[in-house]
Amino acid sequence: GGAAGGGGAGPVLEGTARLGLSFLLDPWGGRRQTLRAAEARLDAAEAEVEAARLLLLLNVANAYLDLRYRQRLVALAESDLSGRQDTLALTQRLGRSEAATRIELARAEARVAEARAELPGLRAAVAGGLAQVAVLAGAAPGALPPDLQALLAAPAAQPVPGLRPDVGIPADMLRSRPDLRVAEASYRAALAEVGEAEAALYPSLSLTGLLSLDLAGGGLDYFLGPSLALPALPGDGRRAAVSAASARARQAHETWRQTALVALAEVETALAQYEAATAAAAAAAQAARLHREARDLTRRVYEEGEATFGDLVAAEEAVAQADRRLAGLRLQQAQAFAALNVRLGIGA
């Protein structure tokens, strides 16, 4: 529109205005099914994001548990070195009184050297574990915040689960596991696509309109009426599309069912592994305590000349082996606990 004037005359309005409208009637639910399918696909995409986040959390937890395990191995190696040094000093003292032989003294010195040679590799493994945690946290190795870096680098006890896992009921798992939510949402989307394909078999009805106003002439034109679209042929490819969508829906349902069964089996397996690791760690802790008592007794009787150097060495090696085994089982127990929680979908 606009205004024009000339020769002293007043302004003259010119122009036209048009307004159109279109409304699609949905008696067969085609648009509703399309929206439902889109919403289901969105739910599936969000669940896939949660699955990726849960996998990242598991990797970070395992890296942290492995770091504490490696630090524990360093602490055990340092303790073993200290014990071997004490044995060397005791053997040297006994050697001066001719209660220990030169061979026993050489073996004691060799054992100290062996323990020292083991430490650099264990400390390098700790440094690698720190780098792994940093990378999984999204930082370059050594680039974590100083407080967090100091906290991780400081030796600490191995994490031990203090709570029994809350397995709950299968319905809880169906709501919490991202892979099950993906399968369920994919099934809902497939069902909606079936409804969308079936709606396409029937005529579609829409309401359209047009309003036109001529500002200069003062005329008003309008049109309002329905529009009917019929399928091209009764036997065209739309029925085949319905059959294909139905097949996809059945496949999606079977995938959902199989995913649920696999999830239940994974939970049962993870729970059994956690309980086995917990029982093994408890037995290993008792064995380590008893081996330590036997070593202390053997050291005293060796000092009194009532046990051989070989007896003391065997007792010390039994303690070192029992402690390493306990550390490994505690790592397995903690990792099994983390894996069980992931199988349950906790954290997603």
XYZ file of C-alpha atoms in Angstrom:
348
model
C 0.000 0.000 0.000
C 1.072 3.644 -0.251
C -0.040 7.286 -0.741
C 0.337 9.585 -3.750
C -0.563 13.262 -4.340
C -0.060 16.125 -6.848
C -1.471 19.426 -8.130
C -2.647 20.477 -4.670
C -4.836 17.448 -4.296
C -4.889 15.418 -1.097
C -3.133 12.065 -0.688
C -4.552 9.071 -2.530
C -4.355 5.616 -0.977
C -3.192 2.820 -3.229
C -2.365 -0.851 -2.664
C -3.823 -4.196 -1.828
C -3.741 -6.498 1.174
C -3.961 -10.297 1.100
C -4.506 -12.765 3.918
C -4.389 -16.529 3.440
C -5.175 -19.380 5.761
C -4.880 -23.113 5.650
C -6.135 -25.665 8.141
C -5.619 -29.400 7.754
C -8.293 -31.577 9.279
C -6.899 -34.767 10.800
C -9.778 -37.237 11.074
C -7.472 -40.270 10.643
C -4.775 -39.112 13.072
C -1.934 -38.835 10.557
C -0.502 -35.612 11.974
C -0.873 -36.848 15.542
C 1.050 -40.004 14.670
C 3.763 -37.951 12.996
C 4.173 -35.864 16.138
C 4.229 -38.973 18.323
C 6.921 -40.533 16.158
C 9.018 -37.361 16.353
C 8.638 -37.197 20.130
C 9.648 -40.861 20.463
C 12.742 -40.336 18.318
C 13.664 -37.347 20.474
C 13.310 -39.496 23.604
C 15.558 -42.128 22.020
C 18.202 -39.519 21.190
C 18.163 -38.173 24.741
C 18.497 -41.706 26.128
C 21.492 -42.326 23.858
C 23.146 -39.233 25.335
C 22.511 -40.618 28.821
C 24.012 -43.961 27.777
C 27.171 -42.230 26.584
C 27.392 -40.240 29.816
C 26.953 -43.398 31.884
C 29.730 -45.132 29.945
C 32.006 -42.156 30.577
C 31.234 -42.290 34.304
C 32.110 -45.990 34.358
C 35.418 -45.338 32.602
C 36.298 -42.540 35.014
C 35.405 -44.714 38.013
C 37.500 -47.614 36.732
C 40.443 -45.309 36.031
C 40.234 -43.886 39.561
C 39.979 -47.366 41.114
C 42.958 -48.536 39.073
C 44.950 -45.486 40.200
C 44.300 -46.246 43.862
C 45.211 -49.905 43.244
C 48.547 -48.931 41.695
C 49.253 -46.565 44.595
C 48.494 -49.444 46.948
C 51.010 -51.618 45.110
C 53.624 -48.904 45.580
C 52.850 -48.739 49.298
C 53.066 -52.541 49.596
C 56.368 -52.592 47.705
C 57.781 -49.916 50.008
C 56.607 -51.867 53.045
C 58.121 -55.052 51.627
C 61.396 -53.226 51.017
C 61.406 -51.987 54.605
C 60.795 -55.530 55.875
C 63.607 -56.924 53.718
C 65.950 -54.236 55.001
C 65.059 -55.237 58.566
C 65.775 -58.860 57.696
C 69.107 -57.868 56.152
C 70.059 -55.934 59.282
C 69.047 -58.897 61.456
C 71.023 -61.322 59.266
C 74.069 -59.062 59.415
C 73.828 -58.975 63.195
C 73.515 -62.744 63.342
C 76.406 -63.055 60.915
C 78.684 -61.175 63.240
C 77.947 -63.797 65.879
C 78.356 -66.531 63.258
C 74.676 -67.519 63.600
C 74.083 -66.702 59.909
C 76.074 -67.850 56.917
C 77.569 -65.794 54.116
C 75.045 -67.338 51.708
C 72.141 -66.152 53.872
C 73.660 -62.686 54.012
C 74.014 -62.580 50.210
C 70.418 -63.698 49.743
C 69.205 -61.003 52.127
C 71.139 -58.345 50.207
C 69.777 -59.642 46.888
C 66.209 -59.497 48.140
C 66.653 -55.847 49.126
C 68.025 -55.048 45.653
C 65.100 -56.861 43.999
C 62.588 -54.832 45.993
C 64.301 -51.577 45.030
C 64.288 -52.557 41.361
C 60.516 -53.090 41.425
C 59.606 -49.637 42.712
C 60.388 -47.441 39.643
C 58.030 -49.417 37.400
C 55.239 -49.270 39.973
C 55.673 -45.509 40.380
C 55.623 -45.047 36.616
C 52.327 -46.946 36.520
C 50.905 -44.498 39.077
C 51.948 -41.579 36.858
C 50.211 -43.260 33.928
C 47.086 -43.721 36.019
C 47.051 -40.020 36.898
C 47.323 -39.149 33.212
C 44.466 -41.503 32.356
C 42.163 -39.914 34.932
C 43.018 -36.440 33.626
C 42.251 -37.395 30.020
C 38.903 -38.948 30.950
C 38.085 -35.781 32.905
C 38.674 -33.746 29.748
C 42.058 -32.291 30.672
C 45.590 -32.801 29.432
C 47.842 -34.990 31.624
C 49.003 -32.916 34.575
C 46.554 -30.109 33.749
C 43.919 -30.896 36.370
C 43.124 -28.197 38.949
C 45.972 -28.112 41.505
C 43.766 -29.165 44.426
C 42.377 -32.143 42.512
C 45.797 -33.094 41.197
C 47.227 -33.051 44.721
C 44.279 -35.081 46.028
C 44.727 -37.770 43.383
C 48.511 -37.878 43.714
C 48.372 -38.320 47.491
C 48.275 -42.020 48.489
C 44.900 -43.100 49.805
C 43.222 -46.320 50.824
C 41.587 -48.401 48.121
C 37.860 -47.647 47.840
C 35.740 -50.434 49.301
C 31.947 -50.483 48.722
C 30.228 -49.813 52.018
C 26.638 -50.288 50.875
C 24.824 -53.230 49.419
C 23.723 -52.421 45.866
C 20.064 -51.505 45.517
C 18.945 -53.891 42.782
C 15.274 -52.963 43.145
C 12.671 -54.476 40.827
C 12.785 -54.982 37.051
C 10.377 -52.081 36.498
C 12.897 -49.703 38.080
C 15.572 -50.918 35.692
C 13.268 -50.403 32.706
C 12.944 -46.752 33.660
C 16.609 -46.151 34.482
C 18.674 -48.049 31.888
C 19.310 -45.822 28.848
C 19.534 -48.728 26.391
C 16.086 -49.932 27.454
C 14.707 -46.422 27.102
C 16.191 -46.232 23.605
C 14.597 -49.551 22.628
C 11.230 -48.562 24.117
C 11.243 -45.161 22.413
C 12.206 -46.764 19.090
C 9.244 -49.113 19.448
C 6.895 -46.214 20.162
C 8.218 -44.386 17.101
C 7.679 -47.493 14.960
C 4.080 -47.818 16.184
C 3.426 -44.180 15.395
C 4.849 -44.650 11.905
C 2.372 -47.491 11.370
C -0.489 -45.143 12.251
C 0.984 -42.487 9.984
C 1.168 -44.951 7.067
C -2.404 -46.153 7.689
C -3.721 -42.587 7.747
C -2.196 -42.039 4.314
C -4.576 -44.702 2.921
C -7.562 -42.404 3.442
C -8.487 -39.073 1.859
C -7.118 -35.934 3.468
C -9.356 -32.917 4.035
C -8.093 -29.383 4.457
C -9.745 -25.983 4.741
C -8.169 -23.111 2.812
C -9.085 -19.474 2.454
C -7.935 -16.216 0.852
C -8.932 -12.637 1.694
C -7.932 -9.803 -0.668
C -8.599 -6.089 -0.015
C -8.117 -3.350 -2.613
C -7.423 -0.157 -0.644
C -7.801 2.104 -3.668
C -11.029 0.721 -5.084
C -12.517 -0.399 -1.807
C -13.149 -3.861 -3.167
C -13.030 -6.994 -1.024
C -12.523 -10.449 -2.484
C -12.478 -13.594 -0.476
C -12.484 -17.354 -0.888
C -13.082 -20.045 1.718
C -13.614 -23.715 1.091
C -12.529 -27.260 1.721
C -9.986 -29.208 -0.275
C -10.092 -32.984 -0.620
C -7.072 -35.088 -1.631
C -7.652 -38.701 -2.611
C -5.070 -41.486 -2.852
C -3.930 -41.983 -6.417
C -5.035 -45.593 -6.740
C -6.561 -48.066 -4.286
C -3.703 -50.496 -4.890
C -0.754 -48.093 -4.954
C 2.352 -48.347 -2.800
C 0.684 -46.953 0.321
C -0.525 -50.374 1.429
C 2.979 -51.700 0.949
C 4.194 -48.821 3.131
C 1.766 -49.919 5.854
C 3.051 -53.492 5.650
C 6.655 -52.291 5.815
C 5.915 -50.044 8.802
C 4.154 -52.907 10.575
C 7.163 -55.157 9.991
C 9.463 -52.498 11.420
C 7.203 -52.178 14.464
C 7.314 -55.936 15.081
C 11.083 -55.872 14.737
C 11.338 -52.933 17.142
C 9.172 -54.779 19.664
C 11.364 -57.872 19.432
C 14.464 -55.699 19.864
C 12.910 -54.126 22.940
C 12.068 -57.542 24.393
C 15.530 -58.950 23.718
C 17.190 -55.837 25.157
C 15.173 -56.240 28.353
C 16.110 -59.924 28.661
C 19.792 -59.162 28.084
C 19.610 -56.377 30.662
C 18.160 -58.736 33.270
C 20.887 -61.283 32.559
C 23.569 -58.601 32.823
C 22.258 -57.483 36.195
C 22.173 -61.045 37.531
C 25.708 -61.692 36.285
C 27.054 -58.419 37.660
C 25.421 -59.078 41.029
C 26.930 -62.569 41.192
C 30.366 -61.200 40.281
C 30.125 -58.510 42.959
C 29.074 -60.967 45.648
C 31.857 -63.363 44.638
C 34.459 -60.585 44.706
C 33.187 -59.421 48.107
C 33.451 -62.908 49.592
C 36.900 -63.444 48.064
C 38.164 -60.104 49.392
C 36.956 -60.933 52.910
C 38.747 -64.294 52.831
C 41.883 -62.695 51.406
C 41.895 -60.086 54.191
C 41.789 -62.837 56.794
C 44.569 -64.744 55.007
C 46.754 -61.636 54.873
C 46.286 -61.041 58.589
C 47.224 -64.642 59.440
C 50.282 -64.593 57.171
C 51.410 -61.396 58.881
C 51.102 -63.010 62.288
C 53.072 -66.026 61.046
C 55.817 -63.766 59.681
C 56.167 -61.899 62.966
C 56.422 -65.165 64.882
C 58.964 -66.545 62.420
C 61.082 -63.389 62.728
C 61.210 -63.757 66.508
C 62.177 -67.428 66.463
C 64.730 -66.772 63.689
C 66.340 -64.140 65.856
C 66.502 -66.720 68.639
C 68.064 -69.276 66.314
C 65.067 -71.622 66.260
C 64.093 -70.999 62.623
C 66.093 -70.890 59.421
C 66.661 -67.969 57.115
C 64.603 -69.803 54.496
C 61.673 -69.983 56.899
C 61.749 -66.224 57.370
C 62.053 -65.545 53.642
C 59.115 -67.834 52.918
C 57.023 -66.101 55.584
C 57.838 -62.644 54.212
C 57.053 -63.670 50.629
C 53.763 -65.184 51.770
C 52.800 -61.850 53.363
C 53.749 -59.890 50.224
C 51.799 -62.267 48.003
C 48.752 -62.192 50.295
C 48.773 -58.389 50.411
C 48.995 -58.104 46.619
C 46.211 -60.615 46.211
C 44.034 -58.687 48.655
C 44.688 -55.441 46.771
C 43.721 -57.087 43.492
C 40.512 -58.536 44.930
C 39.543 -55.182 46.434
C 40.013 -53.659 42.994
C 37.783 -56.355 41.500
C 35.171 -55.806 44.195
C 35.039 -52.048 43.607
C 34.968 -52.456 39.834
C 32.215 -55.057 40.115
C 30.210 -52.647 42.275
C 30.613 -49.880 39.697
C 29.698 -52.233 36.848
C 26.606 -53.435 38.702
C 25.391 -49.880 39.196
C 25.882 -49.199 35.490
C 23.913 -52.343 34.633
C 21.141 -51.000 36.856
C 21.276 -47.654 35.084
C 22.191 -45.773 38.266
C 23.716 -42.422 37.380
C 21.911 -42.136 34.075
